[in-house]
mmCIF file of C-alpha atoms and ligand atoms in Angstrom:
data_model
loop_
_atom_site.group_PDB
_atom_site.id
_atom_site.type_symbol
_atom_site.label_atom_id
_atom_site.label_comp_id
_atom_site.label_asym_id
_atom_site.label_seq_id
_atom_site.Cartn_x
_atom_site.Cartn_y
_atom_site.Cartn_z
ATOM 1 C CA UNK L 1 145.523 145.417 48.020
ATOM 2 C CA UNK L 2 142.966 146.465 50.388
ATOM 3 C CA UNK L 3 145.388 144.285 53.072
ATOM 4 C CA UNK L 4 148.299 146.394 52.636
ATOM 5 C CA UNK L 5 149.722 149.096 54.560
ATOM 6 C CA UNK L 6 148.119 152.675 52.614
ATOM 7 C CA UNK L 7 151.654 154.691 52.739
ATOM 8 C CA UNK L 8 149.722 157.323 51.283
ATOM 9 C CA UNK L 9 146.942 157.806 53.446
ATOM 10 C CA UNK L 10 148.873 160.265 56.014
ATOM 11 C CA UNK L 11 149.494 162.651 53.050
ATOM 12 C CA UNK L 12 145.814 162.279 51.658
ATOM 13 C CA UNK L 13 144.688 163.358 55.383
ATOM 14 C CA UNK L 14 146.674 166.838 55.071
ATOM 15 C CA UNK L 15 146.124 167.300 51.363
ATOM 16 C CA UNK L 16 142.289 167.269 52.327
ATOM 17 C CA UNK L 17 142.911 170.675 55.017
ATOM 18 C CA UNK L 18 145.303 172.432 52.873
ATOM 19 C CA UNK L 19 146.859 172.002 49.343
ATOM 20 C CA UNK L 20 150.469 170.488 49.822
ATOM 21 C CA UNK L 21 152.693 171.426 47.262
ATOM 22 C CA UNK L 22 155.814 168.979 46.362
ATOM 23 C CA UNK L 23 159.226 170.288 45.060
ATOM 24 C CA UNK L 24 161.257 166.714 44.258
ATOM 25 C CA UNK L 25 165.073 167.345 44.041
ATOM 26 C CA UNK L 26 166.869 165.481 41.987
ATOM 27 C CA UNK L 27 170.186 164.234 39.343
ATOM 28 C CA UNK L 28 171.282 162.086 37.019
ATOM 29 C CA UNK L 29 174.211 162.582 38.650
ATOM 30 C CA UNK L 30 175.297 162.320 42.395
ATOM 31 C CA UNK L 31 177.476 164.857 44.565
ATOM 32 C CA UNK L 32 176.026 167.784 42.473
ATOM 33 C CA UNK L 33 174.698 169.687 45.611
ATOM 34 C CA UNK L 34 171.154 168.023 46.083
ATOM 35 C CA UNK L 35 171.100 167.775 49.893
ATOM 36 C CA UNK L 36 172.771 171.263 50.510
ATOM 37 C CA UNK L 37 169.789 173.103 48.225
ATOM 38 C CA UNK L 38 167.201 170.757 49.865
ATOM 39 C CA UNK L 39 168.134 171.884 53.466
ATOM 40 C CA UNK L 40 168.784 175.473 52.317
ATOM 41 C CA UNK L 41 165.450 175.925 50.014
ATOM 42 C CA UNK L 42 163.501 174.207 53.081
ATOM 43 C CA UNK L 43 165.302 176.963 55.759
ATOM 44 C CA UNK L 44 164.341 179.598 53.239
ATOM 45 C CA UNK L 45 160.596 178.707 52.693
ATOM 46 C CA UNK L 46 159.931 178.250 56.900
ATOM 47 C CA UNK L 47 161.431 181.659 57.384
ATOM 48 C CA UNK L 48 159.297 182.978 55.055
ATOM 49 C CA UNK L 49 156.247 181.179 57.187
ATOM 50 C CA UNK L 50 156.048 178.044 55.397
ATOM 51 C CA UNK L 51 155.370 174.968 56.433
ATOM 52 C CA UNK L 52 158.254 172.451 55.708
ATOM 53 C CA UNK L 53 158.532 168.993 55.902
ATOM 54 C CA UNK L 54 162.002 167.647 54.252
ATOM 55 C CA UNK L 55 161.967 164.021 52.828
ATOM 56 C CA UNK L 56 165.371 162.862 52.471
ATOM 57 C CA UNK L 57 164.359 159.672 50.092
ATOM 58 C CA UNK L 58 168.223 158.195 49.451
ATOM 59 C CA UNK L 59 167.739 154.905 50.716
ATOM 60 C CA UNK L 60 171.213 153.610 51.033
ATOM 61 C CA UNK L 61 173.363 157.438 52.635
ATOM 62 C CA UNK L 62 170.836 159.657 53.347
ATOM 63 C CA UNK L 63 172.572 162.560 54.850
ATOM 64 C CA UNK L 64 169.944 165.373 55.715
ATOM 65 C CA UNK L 65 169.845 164.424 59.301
ATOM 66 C CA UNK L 66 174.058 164.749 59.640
ATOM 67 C CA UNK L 67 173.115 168.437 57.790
ATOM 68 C CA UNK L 68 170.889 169.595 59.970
ATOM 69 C CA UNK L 69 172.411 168.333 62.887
ATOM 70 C CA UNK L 70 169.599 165.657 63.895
ATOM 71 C CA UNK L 71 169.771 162.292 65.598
ATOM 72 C CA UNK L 72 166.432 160.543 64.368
ATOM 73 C CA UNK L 73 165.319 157.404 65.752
ATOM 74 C CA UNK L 74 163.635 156.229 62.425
ATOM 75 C CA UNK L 75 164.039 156.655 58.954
ATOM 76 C CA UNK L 76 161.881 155.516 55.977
ATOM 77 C CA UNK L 77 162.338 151.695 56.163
ATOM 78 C CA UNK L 78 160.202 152.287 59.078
ATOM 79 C CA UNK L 79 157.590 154.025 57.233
ATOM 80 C CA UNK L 80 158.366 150.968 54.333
ATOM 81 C CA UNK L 81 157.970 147.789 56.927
ATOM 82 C CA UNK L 82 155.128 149.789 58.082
ATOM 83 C CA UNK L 83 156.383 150.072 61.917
ATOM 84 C CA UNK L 84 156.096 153.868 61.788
ATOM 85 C CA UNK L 85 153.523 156.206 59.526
ATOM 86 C CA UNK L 86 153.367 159.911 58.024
ATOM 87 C CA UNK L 87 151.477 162.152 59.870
HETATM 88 N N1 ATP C 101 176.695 175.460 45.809
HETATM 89 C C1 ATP C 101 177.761 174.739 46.178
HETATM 90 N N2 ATP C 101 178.997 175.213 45.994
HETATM 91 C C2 ATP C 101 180.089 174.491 46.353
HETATM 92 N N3 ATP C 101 180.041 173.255 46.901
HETATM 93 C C3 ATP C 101 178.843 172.730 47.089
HETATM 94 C C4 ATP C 101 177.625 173.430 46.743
HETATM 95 N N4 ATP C 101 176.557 172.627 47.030
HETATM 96 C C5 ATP C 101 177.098 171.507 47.545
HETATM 97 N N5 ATP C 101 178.449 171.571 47.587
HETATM 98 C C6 ATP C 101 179.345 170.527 48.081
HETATM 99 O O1 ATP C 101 179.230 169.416 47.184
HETATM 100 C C7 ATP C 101 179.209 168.186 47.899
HETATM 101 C C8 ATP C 101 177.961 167.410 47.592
HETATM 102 O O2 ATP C 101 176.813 168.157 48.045
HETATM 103 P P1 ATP C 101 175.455 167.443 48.391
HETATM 104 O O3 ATP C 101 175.647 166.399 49.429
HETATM 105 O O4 ATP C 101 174.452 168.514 48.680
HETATM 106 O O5 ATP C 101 175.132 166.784 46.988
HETATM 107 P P2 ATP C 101 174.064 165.659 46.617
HETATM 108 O O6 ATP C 101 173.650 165.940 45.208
HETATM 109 O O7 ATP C 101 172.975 165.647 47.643
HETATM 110 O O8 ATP C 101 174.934 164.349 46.711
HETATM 111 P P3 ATP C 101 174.416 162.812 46.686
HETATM 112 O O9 ATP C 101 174.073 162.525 45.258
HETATM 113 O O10 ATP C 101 175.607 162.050 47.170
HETATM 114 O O11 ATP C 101 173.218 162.730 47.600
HETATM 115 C C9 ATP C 101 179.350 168.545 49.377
HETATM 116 O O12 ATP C 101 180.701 168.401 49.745
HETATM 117 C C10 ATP C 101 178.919 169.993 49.443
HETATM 118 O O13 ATP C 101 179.534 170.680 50.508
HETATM 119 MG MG1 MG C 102 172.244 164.027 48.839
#
């Protein structure tokens, strides 16, 4: 275990500063508006001075980045394979 990549350790680091408080979205049933109250809830919470970080965890078609209008170089695989970490 101790040989593995900690995925959690970035999030332990900022939980340790400052509470972090998760809000998961989710269905039992795709198309049902998910991604468009995701974006808009996280728009909504930095206006009102919140700090927002928006995990888009659809593996196969995420779509927050085509939402929001972003190009990203890497997604979560990266974070997965462990080439890239939180934080
Ligand atoms: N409140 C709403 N009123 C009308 N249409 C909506 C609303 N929210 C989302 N839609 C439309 O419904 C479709 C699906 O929305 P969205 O991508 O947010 O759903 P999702 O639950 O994230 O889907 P998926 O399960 O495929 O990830 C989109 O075409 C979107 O424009
Ligand atoms: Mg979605």
């Amino acid at each position: 275990m101790h040989n593995q990549i900690d995925q959690a350790a970035g999030l332990r680091k900022l939980k340790k500063n400052k509470p972090v408080r998760v809000i998961a979205i989710t269905s039992g049933k795709g198309g049902v508006g998910k991604t468009n109250l995701s974006v808009n809830l996280g728009i909504a919470m930095a206006q009102k001075g919140q700090r927002v970080a928006l995990l888009d965890a659809d593996m196969g078609l995420a779509n927050v980045d085509i939402l929001l209008g972003l190009y990203p170089k890497f997604n979560l695989s990266h974070v997965l394979t462990g080439e890239k970490k939180f934080g």
